[in-house]
JSON list of C-alpha atoms in Angstrom, two decimals:
[
{"chain": "A", "resi": 1, "resn": "MET", "atom": "CA", "xyz": [1.84, -33.01, -87.74]},
{"chain": "A", "resi": 2, "resn": "GLN", "atom": "CA", "xyz": [5.43, -32.01, -88.69]},
{"chain": "A", "resi": 3, "resn": "ALA", "atom": "CA", "xyz": [8.08, -31.44, -85.93]},
{"chain": "A", "resi": 4, "resn": "LEU", "atom": "CA", "xyz": [7.93, -28.50, -84.11]},
{"chain": "A", "resi": 5, "resn": "THR", "atom": "CA", "xyz": [10.75, -26.07, -83.98]},
{"chain": "A", "resi": 6, "resn": "TYR", "atom": "CA", "xyz": [11.88, -23.06, -81.96]},
{"chain": "A", "resi": 7, "resn": "SER", "atom": "CA", "xyz": [10.77, -20.89, -85.14]},
{"chain": "A", "resi": 8, "resn": "HIS", "atom": "CA", "xyz": [7.20, -22.30, -85.10]},
{"chain": "A", "resi": 9, "resn": "ILE", "atom": "CA", "xyz": [7.07, -21.23, -81.62]},
{"chain": "A", "resi": 10, "resn": "GLN", "atom": "CA", "xyz": [8.52, -18.12, -81.92]},
{"chain": "A", "resi": 11, "resn": "ASN", "atom": "CA", "xyz": [5.76, -17.11, -84.99]},
{"chain": "A", "resi": 12, "resn": "ILE", "atom": "CA", "xyz": [3.30, -18.29, -82.78]},
{"chain": "A", "resi": 13, "resn": "VAL", "atom": "CA", "xyz": [4.75, -15.83, -80.00]},
{"chain": "A", "resi": 14, "resn": "ASN", "atom": "CA", "xyz": [5.21, -12.99, -82.30]},
{"chain": "A", "resi": 15, "resn": "GLN", "atom": "CA", "xyz": [1.44, -13.20, -82.97]},
{"chain": "A", "resi": 16, "resn": "ILE", "atom": "CA", "xyz": [0.07, -12.86, -79.29]},
{"chain": "A", "resi": 17, "resn": "PRO", "atom": "CA", "xyz": [-1.64, -9.49, -78.49]},
{"chain": "A", "resi": 18, "resn": "GLU", "atom": "CA", "xyz": [0.61, -7.13, -76.31]},
{"chain": "A", "resi": 19, "resn": "SER", "atom": "CA", "xyz": [-2.17, -7.49, -73.75]},
{"chain": "A", "resi": 20, "resn": "LYS", "atom": "CA", "xyz": [-1.32, -11.03, -73.17]},
{"chain": "A", "resi": 21, "resn": "LEU", "atom": "CA", "xyz": [2.28, -11.16, -73.33]},
{"chain": "A", "resi": 22, "resn": "THR", "atom": "CA", "xyz": [2.53, -11.44, -69.48]},
{"chain": "A", "resi": 23, "resn": "THR", "atom": "CA", "xyz": [0.66, -14.30, -69.25]},
{"chain": "A", "resi": 24, "resn": "ALA", "atom": "CA", "xyz": [2.19, -16.07, -72.34]},
{"chain": "A", "resi": 25, "resn": "TYR", "atom": "CA", "xyz": [5.47, -15.21, -70.29]},
{"chain": "A", "resi": 26, "resn": "ASN", "atom": "CA", "xyz": [4.81, -16.42, -67.38]},
{"chain": "A", "resi": 27, "resn": "PHE", "atom": "CA", "xyz": [3.26, -19.78, -68.80]},
{"chain": "A", "resi": 28, "resn": "LEU", "atom": "CA", "xyz": [6.78, -20.13, -70.70]},
{"chain": "A", "resi": 29, "resn": "ILE", "atom": "CA", "xyz": [8.76, -19.50, -67.73]},
{"chain": "A", "resi": 30, "resn": "GLU", "atom": "CA", "xyz": [6.82, -22.17, -65.59]},
{"chain": "A", "resi": 31, "resn": "LEU", "atom": "CA", "xyz": [7.50, -24.51, -68.24]},
{"chain": "A", "resi": 32, "resn": "THR", "atom": "CA", "xyz": [10.90, -24.39, -68.21]},
{"chain": "A", "resi": 33, "resn": "GLU", "atom": "CA", "xyz": [11.15, -24.20, -64.59]},
{"chain": "A", "resi": 34, "resn": "SER", "atom": "CA", "xyz": [9.08, -27.48, -64.32]},
{"chain": "A", "resi": 35, "resn": "LYS", "atom": "CA", "xyz": [11.64, -30.39, -63.36]},
{"chain": "A", "resi": 36, "resn": "LYS", "atom": "CA", "xyz": [9.34, -33.10, -63.39]},
{"chain": "A", "resi": 37, "resn": "THR", "atom": "CA", "xyz": [5.96, -33.66, -65.15]},
{"chain": "A", "resi": 38, "resn": "ASN", "atom": "CA", "xyz": [3.30, -35.41, -62.72]},
{"chain": "A", "resi": 39, "resn": "LEU", "atom": "CA", "xyz": [1.28, -36.83, -65.80]},
{"chain": "A", "resi": 40, "resn": "PRO", "atom": "CA", "xyz": [-1.52, -39.11, -64.58]},
{"chain": "A", "resi": 41, "resn": "THR", "atom": "CA", "xyz": [-0.24, -41.55, -67.44]},
{"chain": "A", "resi": 42, "resn": "LYS", "atom": "CA", "xyz": [3.44, -41.76, -66.10]},
{"chain": "A", "resi": 43, "resn": "LEU", "atom": "CA", "xyz": [2.21, -42.51, -62.49]},
{"chain": "A", "resi": 44, "resn": "SER", "atom": "CA", "xyz": [1.80, -45.89, -60.96]},
{"chain": "A", "resi": 45, "resn": "LEU", "atom": "CA", "xyz": [-1.76, -47.53, -60.15]},
{"chain": "A", "resi": 46, "resn": "SER", "atom": "CA", "xyz": [-1.46, -47.14, -56.67]},
{"chain": "A", "resi": 47, "resn": "LYS", "atom": "CA", "xyz": [-0.37, -43.53, -56.99]},
{"chain": "A", "resi": 48, "resn": "LYS", "atom": "CA", "xyz": [-3.46, -42.54, -59.36]},
{"chain": "A", "resi": 49, "resn": "HIS", "atom": "CA", "xyz": [-5.81, -44.67, -56.94]},
{"chain": "A", "resi": 50, "resn": "LYS", "atom": "CA", "xyz": [-4.20, -42.26, -53.90]},
{"chain": "A", "resi": 51, "resn": "ILE", "atom": "CA", "xyz": [-4.71, -39.21, -55.98]},
{"chain": "A", "resi": 52, "resn": "LEU", "atom": "CA", "xyz": [-8.44, -40.22, -56.97]},
{"chain": "A", "resi": 53, "resn": "GLU", "atom": "CA", "xyz": [-9.23, -41.15, -53.16]},
{"chain": "A", "resi": 54, "resn": "LYS", "atom": "CA", "xyz": [-7.92, -37.47, -52.48]},
{"chain": "A", "resi": 55, "resn": "GLN", "atom": "CA", "xyz": [-10.12, -35.65, -54.46]},
{"chain": "A", "resi": 56, "resn": "ALA", "atom": "CA", "xyz": [-12.94, -37.90, -53.87]},
{"chain": "A", "resi": 57, "resn": "TYR", "atom": "CA", "xyz": [-12.75, -36.90, -50.14]},
{"chain": "A", "resi": 58, "resn": "GLN", "atom": "CA", "xyz": [-12.42, -33.10, -51.04]},
{"chain": "A", "resi": 59, "resn": "MET", "atom": "CA", "xyz": [-15.49, -33.25, -53.27]},
{"chain": "A", "resi": 60, "resn": "ILE", "atom": "CA", "xyz": [-17.57, -34.88, -50.42]},
{"chain": "A", "resi": 61, "resn": "SER", "atom": "CA", "xyz": [-16.34, -32.02, -48.28]},
{"chain": "A", "resi": 62, "resn": "HIS", "atom": "CA", "xyz": [-17.42, -29.64, -51.02]},
{"chain": "A", "resi": 63, "resn": "TYR", "atom": "CA", "xyz": [-20.86, -31.05, -51.62]},
{"chain": "A", "resi": 64, "resn": "GLU", "atom": "CA", "xyz": [-21.35, -31.04, -47.86]},
{"chain": "A", "resi": 65, "resn": "GLN", "atom": "CA", "xyz": [-20.60, -27.39, -47.62]},
{"chain": "A", "resi": 66, "resn": "THR", "atom": "CA", "xyz": [-22.86, -26.52, -50.72]},
{"chain": "A", "resi": 67, "resn": "GLU", "atom": "CA", "xyz": [-25.59, -29.21, -49.74]},
{"chain": "A", "resi": 68, "resn": "SER", "atom": "CA", "xyz": [-28.41, -26.45, -48.72]},
{"chain": "A", "resi": 69, "resn": "LYS", "atom": "CA", "xyz": [-27.81, -24.31, -51.74]},
{"chain": "A", "resi": 70, "resn": "ARG", "atom": "CA", "xyz": [-27.89, -27.20, -53.96]},
{"chain": "A", "resi": 71, "resn": "GLN", "atom": "CA", "xyz": [-31.05, -28.41, -52.36]},
{"chain": "A", "resi": 72, "resn": "GLN", "atom": "CA", "xyz": [-32.79, -25.11, -52.77]},
{"chain": "A", "resi": 73, "resn": "TRP", "atom": "CA", "xyz": [-32.03, -24.67, -56.60]},
{"chain": "A", "resi": 74, "resn": "GLN", "atom": "CA", "xyz": [-32.62, -28.26, -57.21]},
{"chain": "A", "resi": 75, "resn": "SER", "atom": "CA", "xyz": [-36.05, -28.29, -55.45]},
{"chain": "A", "resi": 76, "resn": "GLY", "atom": "CA", "xyz": [-37.75, -25.43, -57.73]},
{"chain": "A", "resi": 77, "resn": "ASP", "atom": "CA", "xyz": [-40.41, -25.68, -59.82]},
{"chain": "A", "resi": 78, "resn": "PHE", "atom": "CA", "xyz": [-40.12, -26.66, -63.86]},
{"chain": "A", "resi": 79, "resn": "ILE", "atom": "CA", "xyz": [-42.16, -24.47, -65.80]},
{"chain": "A", "resi": 80, "resn": "ASP", "atom": "CA", "xyz": [-42.64, -25.64, -69.04]},
{"chain": "A", "resi": 81, "resn": "GLU", "atom": "CA", "xyz": [-43.33, -22.44, -71.03]},
{"chain": "A", "resi": 82, "resn": "TYR", "atom": "CA", "xyz": [-43.42, -24.24, -74.62]}
]
C-alpha cells in the first residue's frame, strides 16, 4: 500500500454522501482531539491484565442479569424440519 497523503483522504471525504457528513465530521474531530492512543498493543502486560479482569467482571454481571432470559430461549425444543 502506498503512503497516504492529505489529498487521498480529501478524495475519500468528497465521496461521502451528504447524509453521512455529520458522522464523518464528528469522527475526524474526535481523531484530532485524541492526544493519546490506548491501543492494547501499546499497553504493558499488567495493564492488559487489569483491563481483561475488569471486562470479565462486567460480563459476569451481564450474564447474571440476563440468566433467566437466556435459560428460556436455550431450553426450547429444537425441531428438525428437514
